[in-house]
């Protein structure tokens, strides 16, 4: 297997996740397929940047740098891309740890020169120690994890999921970087879909591009206690609808909602049926899961409607710019 050289970018923003950040970096340094470098991109938090710089001052493979763009996850990722040296750039959430063969599975995917992106499988680590009985696996994307309904194995997909993903550098040269103004921004409304928009833009720029998910590339993502509650579930599904409206406005509803149509017409009805069956059999959580699926759909639909009206009135609220080379400092 040829070594493509993989840079890992971890975007961070708060000292509240200090131990999580250290664990994420440690998991990258323990990979069976060594990373070329790990870049910690700090989102407008000088105190955290200084603390991390002190922590890793003797670690040559770890670099700490400030987000050079506007506040938010997309600009942080773009900063990491510009400063990195690898042929492939992988992204890991700051509250996740990667299994030992994570990067090896990514590297295997790039043996095919048509492959422009490879994503993996993200498993939840619930703060309470177990999944809430009412929380449907079909909505694990709400907490940044792989959801029920995605095909198993190594499969071709429309888009990868940003917290556990990698791209060839040439993908950014062809399509530009992550769009700013659409993704996460610290503790503000939990928007998303920046990786979906990028992947659709990429396949338009490179129609021959292949995007994969390999479910052997596994990370474990921490789910904090507040995200185990229905209030967060409702907020996040509404925000997803807002984000999908922006994506559809940017790239068209046909591509922007292509995967979502299958999800809402096949995966979710099957989930409701399972929940109702479990209710009839007296199994715990069945009615809650069925109800949560229905509530999630309605909440996302409401967000999409509001987002569509806003986009029509104001235009798209985000932009994507070419990735400019960084200093590597």
mmCIF file of C-alpha atoms in Angstrom:
data_model
loop_
_atom_site.group_PDB
_atom_site.id
_atom_site.type_symbol
_atom_site.label_atom_id
_atom_site.label_comp_id
_atom_site.label_asym_id
_atom_site.label_seq_id
_atom_site.Cartn_x
_atom_site.Cartn_y
_atom_site.Cartn_z
ATOM 1 C CA UNK A 1 0.000 0.000 0.000
ATOM 2 C CA UNK A 2 1.492 3.344 -1.053
ATOM 3 C CA UNK A 3 1.786 5.886 1.745
ATOM 4 C CA UNK A 4 -0.329 8.927 0.827
ATOM 5 C CA UNK A 5 0.800 10.858 3.927
ATOM 6 C CA UNK A 6 -2.170 11.745 6.140
ATOM 7 C CA UNK A 7 -2.428 14.960 8.137
ATOM 8 C CA UNK A 8 -5.010 14.925 10.935
ATOM 9 C CA UNK A 9 -6.903 18.118 11.790
ATOM 10 C CA UNK A 10 -8.673 18.465 15.137
ATOM 11 C CA UNK A 11 -10.618 21.701 15.618
ATOM 12 C CA UNK A 12 -10.970 22.831 19.237
ATOM 13 C CA UNK A 13 -12.646 25.786 20.893
ATOM 14 C CA UNK A 14 -13.057 25.369 24.675
ATOM 15 C CA UNK A 15 -10.945 24.392 27.677
ATOM 16 C CA UNK A 16 -14.004 22.547 29.007
ATOM 17 C CA UNK A 17 -12.971 19.715 26.676
ATOM 18 C CA UNK A 18 -9.331 19.654 27.765
ATOM 19 C CA UNK A 19 -9.223 15.979 28.701
ATOM 20 C CA UNK A 20 -11.174 15.048 25.576
ATOM 21 C CA UNK A 21 -8.698 16.940 23.387
ATOM 22 C CA UNK A 22 -5.740 15.164 24.978
ATOM 23 C CA UNK A 23 -7.467 11.803 24.471
ATOM 24 C CA UNK A 24 -8.180 12.603 20.809
ATOM 25 C CA UNK A 25 -4.545 13.498 20.158
ATOM 26 C CA UNK A 26 -3.334 10.386 22.001
ATOM 27 C CA UNK A 27 -5.553 8.192 19.833
ATOM 28 C CA UNK A 28 -4.027 9.694 16.693
ATOM 29 C CA UNK A 29 -0.481 9.194 18.000
ATOM 30 C CA UNK A 30 -1.278 5.514 18.706
ATOM 31 C CA UNK A 31 -2.379 4.709 15.136
ATOM 32 C CA UNK A 32 -1.090 1.562 13.444
ATOM 33 C CA UNK A 33 -0.713 3.722 10.319
ATOM 34 C CA UNK A 34 1.138 6.780 11.647
ATOM 35 C CA UNK A 35 -0.162 10.250 10.877
ATOM 36 C CA UNK A 36 2.235 12.597 9.135
ATOM 37 C CA UNK A 37 1.219 15.302 11.618
ATOM 38 C CA UNK A 38 -1.611 16.355 13.913
ATOM 39 C CA UNK A 39 -2.861 19.939 13.704
ATOM 40 C CA UNK A 40 -4.860 21.410 16.572
ATOM 41 C CA UNK A 41 -6.759 24.415 15.230
ATOM 42 C CA UNK A 42 -7.987 26.674 18.034
ATOM 43 C CA UNK A 43 -11.119 28.702 17.343
ATOM 44 C CA UNK A 44 -10.501 32.236 18.644
ATOM 45 C CA UNK A 45 -9.488 31.198 22.160
ATOM 46 C CA UNK A 46 -5.962 32.521 22.918
ATOM 47 C CA UNK A 47 -5.881 30.982 26.413
ATOM 48 C CA UNK A 48 -6.605 27.517 25.046
ATOM 49 C CA UNK A 49 -4.085 27.989 22.230
ATOM 50 C CA UNK A 50 -1.344 28.958 24.698
ATOM 51 C CA UNK A 51 -2.158 26.051 26.994
ATOM 52 C CA UNK A 52 -2.070 23.549 24.144
ATOM 53 C CA UNK A 53 1.177 25.026 22.823
ATOM 54 C CA UNK A 54 2.766 24.452 26.232
ATOM 55 C CA UNK A 55 1.348 20.928 26.420
ATOM 56 C CA UNK A 56 2.802 19.887 23.057
ATOM 57 C CA UNK A 57 5.923 22.035 22.830
ATOM 58 C CA UNK A 58 8.128 18.921 22.958
ATOM 59 C CA UNK A 59 5.966 16.920 20.518
ATOM 60 C CA UNK A 60 7.197 17.542 16.985
ATOM 61 C CA UNK A 61 4.293 15.711 15.333
ATOM 62 C CA UNK A 62 1.669 17.982 16.943
ATOM 63 C CA UNK A 63 1.213 21.588 15.866
ATOM 64 C CA UNK A 64 -1.068 24.161 17.473
ATOM 65 C CA UNK A 65 -2.392 27.062 15.419
ATOM 66 C CA UNK A 66 -5.150 29.642 15.517
ATOM 67 C CA UNK A 67 -8.185 29.647 13.262
ATOM 68 C CA UNK A 68 -7.232 32.177 10.584
ATOM 69 C CA UNK A 69 -10.818 32.738 9.442
ATOM 70 C CA UNK A 70 -14.142 33.714 11.016
ATOM 71 C CA UNK A 71 -15.299 31.889 14.121
ATOM 72 C CA UNK A 72 -16.662 28.426 13.454
ATOM 73 C CA UNK A 73 -15.826 24.857 12.554
ATOM 74 C CA UNK A 74 -15.702 25.347 8.780
ATOM 75 C CA UNK A 75 -13.096 28.106 8.920
ATOM 76 C CA UNK A 76 -11.106 26.088 11.454
ATOM 77 C CA UNK A 77 -11.021 23.118 9.104
ATOM 78 C CA UNK A 78 -9.992 25.360 6.219
ATOM 79 C CA UNK A 79 -7.147 26.731 8.344
ATOM 80 C CA UNK A 80 -5.968 23.194 9.042
ATOM 81 C CA UNK A 81 -6.137 22.217 5.389
ATOM 82 C CA UNK A 82 -4.082 25.235 4.333
ATOM 83 C CA UNK A 83 -1.403 24.582 6.973
ATOM 84 C CA UNK A 84 -1.155 20.814 6.469
ATOM 85 C CA UNK A 85 1.415 18.909 4.412
ATOM 86 C CA UNK A 86 -0.268 15.553 3.742
ATOM 87 C CA UNK A 87 -1.665 14.326 0.465
ATOM 88 C CA UNK A 88 -4.746 13.352 2.511
ATOM 89 C CA UNK A 89 -6.321 15.419 5.296
ATOM 90 C CA UNK A 90 -8.375 13.592 7.941
ATOM 91 C CA UNK A 91 -10.717 15.236 10.439
ATOM 92 C CA UNK A 92 -11.425 14.048 13.976
ATOM 93 C CA UNK A 93 -13.808 15.670 16.459
ATOM 94 C CA UNK A 94 -12.229 17.082 19.597
ATOM 95 C CA UNK A 95 -14.455 14.907 21.814
ATOM 96 C CA UNK A 96 -13.763 11.623 20.012
ATOM 97 C CA UNK A 97 -11.087 8.938 20.043
ATOM 98 C CA UNK A 98 -10.064 6.859 17.043
ATOM 99 C CA UNK A 99 -9.512 3.117 17.057
ATOM 100 C CA UNK A 100 -5.985 1.954 16.256
ATOM 101 C CA UNK A 101 -6.607 1.144 12.558
ATOM 102 C CA UNK A 102 -8.625 4.286 11.786
ATOM 103 C CA UNK A 103 -6.054 5.894 9.483
ATOM 104 C CA UNK A 104 -5.051 2.547 7.977
ATOM 105 C CA UNK A 105 -8.602 2.031 6.708
ATOM 106 C CA UNK A 106 -8.631 5.527 5.244
ATOM 107 C CA UNK A 107 -5.296 4.952 3.505
ATOM 108 C CA UNK A 108 -6.550 1.700 1.965
ATOM 109 C CA UNK A 109 -9.420 3.561 0.321
ATOM 110 C CA UNK A 110 -7.046 5.914 -1.477
ATOM 111 C CA UNK A 111 -5.361 3.041 -3.340
ATOM 112 C CA UNK A 112 -7.958 3.831 -6.005
ATOM 113 C CA UNK A 113 -6.942 7.174 -7.589
ATOM 114 C CA UNK A 114 -10.598 8.034 -8.254
ATOM 115 C CA UNK A 115 -11.350 8.149 -4.515
ATOM 116 C CA UNK A 116 -11.526 11.736 -3.291
ATOM 117 C CA UNK A 117 -12.981 11.180 0.196
ATOM 118 C CA UNK A 118 -13.227 8.361 2.735
ATOM 119 C CA UNK A 119 -15.346 8.483 5.875
ATOM 120 C CA UNK A 120 -15.809 6.045 8.735
ATOM 121 C CA UNK A 121 -18.179 4.807 11.415
ATOM 122 C CA UNK A 122 -18.798 6.899 14.538
ATOM 123 C CA UNK A 123 -20.132 5.175 17.662
ATOM 124 C CA UNK A 124 -21.736 7.080 20.561
ATOM 125 C CA UNK A 125 -20.316 7.035 24.087
ATOM 126 C CA UNK A 126 -23.289 8.072 26.207
ATOM 127 C CA UNK A 127 -22.557 10.127 29.321
ATOM 128 C CA UNK A 128 -25.122 8.070 31.246
ATOM 129 C CA UNK A 129 -23.409 4.852 30.217
ATOM 130 C CA UNK A 130 -26.142 3.616 27.898
ATOM 131 C CA UNK A 131 -28.440 4.809 25.133
ATOM 132 C CA UNK A 132 -31.617 6.513 26.402
ATOM 133 C CA UNK A 133 -34.495 4.090 25.829
ATOM 134 C CA UNK A 134 -36.432 6.642 23.786
ATOM 135 C CA UNK A 135 -33.537 7.642 21.494
ATOM 136 C CA UNK A 136 -33.900 6.032 18.011
ATOM 137 C CA UNK A 137 -30.750 4.736 16.307
ATOM 138 C CA UNK A 138 -32.096 6.226 13.072
ATOM 139 C CA UNK A 139 -31.365 9.655 14.581
ATOM 140 C CA UNK A 140 -27.839 9.054 15.881
ATOM 141 C CA UNK A 141 -26.713 11.800 13.487
ATOM 142 C CA UNK A 142 -28.263 14.171 16.031
ATOM 143 C CA UNK A 143 -25.298 13.419 18.325
ATOM 144 C CA UNK A 144 -22.744 13.285 15.517
ATOM 145 C CA UNK A 145 -22.724 9.507 15.071
ATOM 146 C CA UNK A 146 -23.409 6.946 12.356
ATOM 147 C CA UNK A 147 -27.136 6.310 12.137
ATOM 148 C CA UNK A 148 -29.203 3.228 11.371
ATOM 149 C CA UNK A 149 -29.981 3.098 7.674
ATOM 150 C CA UNK A 150 -26.505 3.635 6.274
ATOM 151 C CA UNK A 151 -25.285 0.619 4.286
ATOM 152 C CA UNK A 152 -22.583 -1.543 5.944
ATOM 153 C CA UNK A 153 -19.069 -2.263 4.688
ATOM 154 C CA UNK A 154 -17.066 -0.060 2.334
ATOM 155 C CA UNK A 155 -19.663 1.642 0.152
ATOM 156 C CA UNK A 156 -19.986 4.580 -2.189
ATOM 157 C CA UNK A 157 -21.943 7.510 -0.752
ATOM 158 C CA UNK A 158 -23.080 11.018 -1.659
ATOM 159 C CA UNK A 159 -21.286 12.552 1.314
ATOM 160 C CA UNK A 160 -19.110 11.623 4.261
ATOM 161 C CA UNK A 161 -19.798 12.787 7.831
ATOM 162 C CA UNK A 162 -17.446 15.553 8.918
ATOM 163 C CA UNK A 163 -16.354 14.394 12.380
ATOM 164 C CA UNK A 164 -14.858 11.175 10.981
ATOM 165 C CA UNK A 165 -13.731 11.868 7.442
ATOM 166 C CA UNK A 166 -10.801 12.380 5.133
ATOM 167 C CA UNK A 167 -10.245 14.041 1.750
ATOM 168 C CA UNK A 168 -7.511 14.125 -0.838
ATOM 169 C CA UNK A 169 -5.855 17.522 -1.019
ATOM 170 C CA UNK A 170 -6.806 17.651 -4.698
ATOM 171 C CA UNK A 171 -10.477 17.555 -3.644
ATOM 172 C CA UNK A 172 -10.066 20.997 -2.075
ATOM 173 C CA UNK A 173 -8.093 22.223 -5.059
ATOM 174 C CA UNK A 174 -11.022 21.222 -7.280
ATOM 175 C CA UNK A 175 -13.949 22.355 -5.110
ATOM 176 C CA UNK A 176 -12.603 24.842 -2.585
ATOM 177 C CA UNK A 177 -12.918 24.493 1.167
ATOM 178 C CA UNK A 178 -15.719 24.097 3.678
ATOM 179 C CA UNK A 179 -18.389 26.779 3.395
ATOM 180 C CA UNK A 180 -18.311 29.295 6.235
ATOM 181 C CA UNK A 181 -21.553 30.405 7.818
ATOM 182 C CA UNK A 182 -23.257 27.007 7.621
ATOM 183 C CA UNK A 183 -21.504 24.720 10.127
ATOM 184 C CA UNK A 184 -20.958 24.744 13.879
ATOM 185 C CA UNK A 185 -19.936 27.867 15.750
ATOM 186 C CA UNK A 186 -19.061 26.992 19.337
ATOM 187 C CA UNK A 187 -22.209 26.882 21.451
ATOM 188 C CA UNK A 188 -24.556 28.621 19.025
ATOM 189 C CA UNK A 189 -27.460 26.813 17.334
ATOM 190 C CA UNK A 190 -26.141 23.361 16.309
ATOM 191 C CA UNK A 191 -26.169 23.795 12.546
ATOM 192 C CA UNK A 192 -24.430 21.333 10.255
ATOM 193 C CA UNK A 193 -24.324 19.990 6.679
ATOM 194 C CA UNK A 194 -21.097 21.758 5.720
ATOM 195 C CA UNK A 195 -19.565 18.433 4.695
ATOM 196 C CA UNK A 196 -22.672 17.545 2.660
ATOM 197 C CA UNK A 197 -22.464 20.807 0.743
ATOM 198 C CA UNK A 198 -18.736 20.336 0.131
ATOM 199 C CA UNK A 199 -19.156 16.770 -1.112
ATOM 200 C CA UNK A 200 -21.896 17.759 -3.547
ATOM 201 C CA UNK A 201 -19.758 20.648 -4.787
ATOM 202 C CA UNK A 202 -16.841 18.244 -5.175
ATOM 203 C CA UNK A 203 -18.740 15.747 -7.306
ATOM 204 C CA UNK A 204 -19.946 18.589 -9.502
ATOM 205 C CA UNK A 205 -16.385 19.811 -9.999
ATOM 206 C CA UNK A 206 -15.095 16.255 -10.430
ATOM 207 C CA UNK A 207 -17.884 14.028 -11.832
ATOM 208 C CA UNK A 208 -15.496 11.055 -11.764
ATOM 209 C CA UNK A 209 -14.877 11.433 -8.024
ATOM 210 C CA UNK A 210 -15.639 8.483 -5.753
ATOM 211 C CA UNK A 211 -16.637 9.099 -2.124
ATOM 212 C CA UNK A 212 -16.622 6.177 0.291
ATOM 213 C CA UNK A 213 -17.579 5.224 3.810
ATOM 214 C CA UNK A 214 -15.639 2.330 5.327
ATOM 215 C CA UNK A 215 -17.312 1.162 8.526
ATOM 216 C CA UNK A 216 -14.034 -0.361 9.744
ATOM 217 C CA UNK A 217 -12.619 3.160 10.246
ATOM 218 C CA UNK A 218 -14.121 3.565 13.705
ATOM 219 C CA UNK A 219 -14.112 6.404 16.192
ATOM 220 C CA UNK A 220 -15.917 6.705 19.534
ATOM 221 C CA UNK A 221 -17.678 10.019 20.068
ATOM 222 C CA UNK A 222 -18.580 11.351 23.500
ATOM 223 C CA UNK A 223 -22.227 12.361 23.961
ATOM 224 C CA UNK A 224 -22.527 14.789 26.915
ATOM 225 C CA UNK A 225 -25.486 14.516 29.273
ATOM 226 C CA UNK A 226 -27.468 17.520 27.913
ATOM 227 C CA UNK A 227 -27.532 15.892 24.472
ATOM 228 C CA UNK A 228 -29.281 12.841 25.860
ATOM 229 C CA UNK A 229 -32.424 14.902 26.467
ATOM 230 C CA UNK A 230 -35.338 15.473 24.124
ATOM 231 C CA UNK A 231 -34.903 19.257 24.226
ATOM 232 C CA UNK A 232 -31.541 18.944 22.468
ATOM 233 C CA UNK A 233 -32.959 16.353 20.055
ATOM 234 C CA UNK A 234 -35.680 18.773 19.012
ATOM 235 C CA UNK A 235 -33.272 21.718 18.699
ATOM 236 C CA UNK A 236 -30.769 19.725 16.651
ATOM 237 C CA UNK A 237 -33.356 18.296 14.237
ATOM 238 C CA UNK A 238 -34.784 21.785 13.688
ATOM 239 C CA UNK A 239 -31.277 23.123 13.026
ATOM 240 C CA UNK A 240 -30.678 20.304 10.550
ATOM 241 C CA UNK A 241 -33.743 21.435 8.622
ATOM 242 C CA UNK A 242 -32.393 24.988 8.528
ATOM 243 C CA UNK A 243 -29.032 23.697 7.273
ATOM 244 C CA UNK A 244 -30.585 21.454 4.621
ATOM 245 C CA UNK A 245 -32.506 24.454 3.271
ATOM 246 C CA UNK A 246 -29.242 26.350 2.804
ATOM 247 C CA UNK A 247 -27.637 23.367 1.086
ATOM 248 C CA UNK A 248 -30.625 22.882 -1.214
ATOM 249 C CA UNK A 249 -30.565 26.579 -2.067
ATOM 250 C CA UNK A 250 -26.848 26.353 -2.903
ATOM 251 C CA UNK A 251 -26.638 23.081 -4.848
ATOM 252 C CA UNK A 252 -30.289 22.416 -5.771
ATOM 253 C CA UNK A 253 -32.918 20.294 -4.062
ATOM 254 C CA UNK A 254 -32.294 17.289 -6.312
ATOM 255 C CA UNK A 255 -28.755 16.765 -5.012
ATOM 256 C CA UNK A 256 -29.246 18.488 -1.666
ATOM 257 C CA UNK A 257 -32.062 16.139 -0.634
ATOM 258 C CA UNK A 258 -31.235 13.040 -2.674
ATOM 259 C CA UNK A 259 -30.213 10.823 0.261
ATOM 260 C CA UNK A 260 -32.788 12.366 2.594
ATOM 261 C CA UNK A 261 -35.684 11.187 0.420
ATOM 262 C CA UNK A 262 -34.692 7.546 0.818
ATOM 263 C CA UNK A 263 -34.105 8.103 4.527
ATOM 264 C CA UNK A 264 -37.537 9.629 5.151
ATOM 265 C CA UNK A 265 -39.508 7.249 2.921
ATOM 266 C CA UNK A 266 -37.827 3.949 3.848
ATOM 267 C CA UNK A 267 -35.579 4.104 6.906
ATOM 268 C CA UNK A 268 -37.788 6.186 9.196
ATOM 269 C CA UNK A 269 -41.100 4.381 8.541
ATOM 270 C CA UNK A 270 -39.327 1.098 9.315
ATOM 271 C CA UNK A 271 -38.080 2.632 12.564
ATOM 272 C CA UNK A 272 -41.580 3.724 13.558
ATOM 273 C CA UNK A 273 -42.868 0.219 12.801
ATOM 274 C CA UNK A 274 -40.177 -1.323 15.018
ATOM 275 C CA UNK A 275 -41.035 1.050 17.830
ATOM 276 C CA UNK A 276 -44.725 0.225 17.634
ATOM 277 C CA UNK A 277 -43.957 -3.504 17.480
ATOM 278 C CA UNK A 278 -41.810 -3.210 20.609
ATOM 279 C CA UNK A 279 -44.646 -1.345 22.310
ATOM 280 C CA UNK A 280 -47.064 -4.189 21.525
ATOM 281 C CA UNK A 281 -44.538 -6.700 22.861
ATOM 282 C CA UNK A 282 -44.082 -4.696 26.054
ATOM 283 C CA UNK A 283 -40.443 -3.872 25.370
ATOM 284 C CA UNK A 284 -39.112 -0.659 26.969
ATOM 285 C CA UNK A 285 -38.721 2.468 24.878
ATOM 286 C CA UNK A 286 -40.775 1.393 21.870
ATOM 287 C CA UNK A 287 -43.433 4.129 22.034
ATOM 288 C CA UNK A 288 -40.789 6.738 22.843
ATOM 289 C CA UNK A 289 -38.652 5.811 19.844
ATOM 290 C CA UNK A 290 -41.617 5.838 17.477
ATOM 291 C CA UNK A 291 -42.727 9.191 18.840
ATOM 292 C CA UNK A 292 -39.226 10.648 18.663
ATOM 293 C CA UNK A 293 -38.928 9.676 14.990
ATOM 294 C CA UNK A 294 -42.199 11.419 14.167
ATOM 295 C CA UNK A 295 -41.225 14.470 16.241
ATOM 296 C CA UNK A 296 -37.794 14.592 14.620
ATOM 297 C CA UNK A 297 -39.271 14.535 11.130
ATOM 298 C CA UNK A 298 -41.749 17.298 11.954
ATOM 299 C CA UNK A 299 -39.072 19.418 13.628
ATOM 300 C CA UNK A 300 -36.667 19.043 10.697
ATOM 301 C CA UNK A 301 -39.461 19.810 8.246
ATOM 302 C CA UNK A 302 -40.283 22.960 10.195
ATOM 303 C CA UNK A 303 -36.662 24.035 10.131
ATOM 304 C CA UNK A 304 -36.461 23.352 6.406
ATOM 305 C CA UNK A 305 -39.547 25.461 5.732
ATOM 306 C CA UNK A 306 -38.225 28.374 7.784
ATOM 307 C CA UNK A 307 -34.763 28.045 6.260
ATOM 308 C CA UNK A 308 -36.189 27.999 2.730
ATOM 309 C CA UNK A 309 -38.130 31.191 3.351
ATOM 310 C CA UNK A 310 -35.061 32.894 4.814
ATOM 311 C CA UNK A 311 -32.852 31.760 1.923
ATOM 312 C CA UNK A 312 -35.332 33.045 -0.646
ATOM 313 C CA UNK A 313 -35.565 36.372 1.143
ATOM 314 C CA UNK A 314 -31.901 36.869 2.001
ATOM 315 C CA UNK A 315 -30.008 34.516 -0.315
ATOM 316 C CA UNK A 316 -27.535 31.919 0.924
ATOM 317 C CA UNK A 317 -25.865 32.870 4.196
ATOM 318 C CA UNK A 318 -22.537 31.188 3.541
ATOM 319 C CA UNK A 319 -19.663 31.217 1.107
ATOM 320 C CA UNK A 320 -16.924 28.864 0.010
ATOM 321 C CA UNK A 321 -13.512 30.177 -0.960
ATOM 322 C CA UNK A 322 -10.439 28.494 -2.433
ATOM 323 C CA UNK A 323 -8.012 27.050 0.084
ATOM 324 C CA UNK A 324 -4.901 29.206 0.189
ATOM 325 C CA UNK A 325 -1.572 27.716 1.138
ATOM 326 C CA UNK A 326 -0.493 28.371 4.722
ATOM 327 C CA UNK A 327 2.894 28.922 6.264
ATOM 328 C CA UNK A 328 2.844 25.590 8.053
ATOM 329 C CA UNK A 329 3.709 27.341 11.297
#
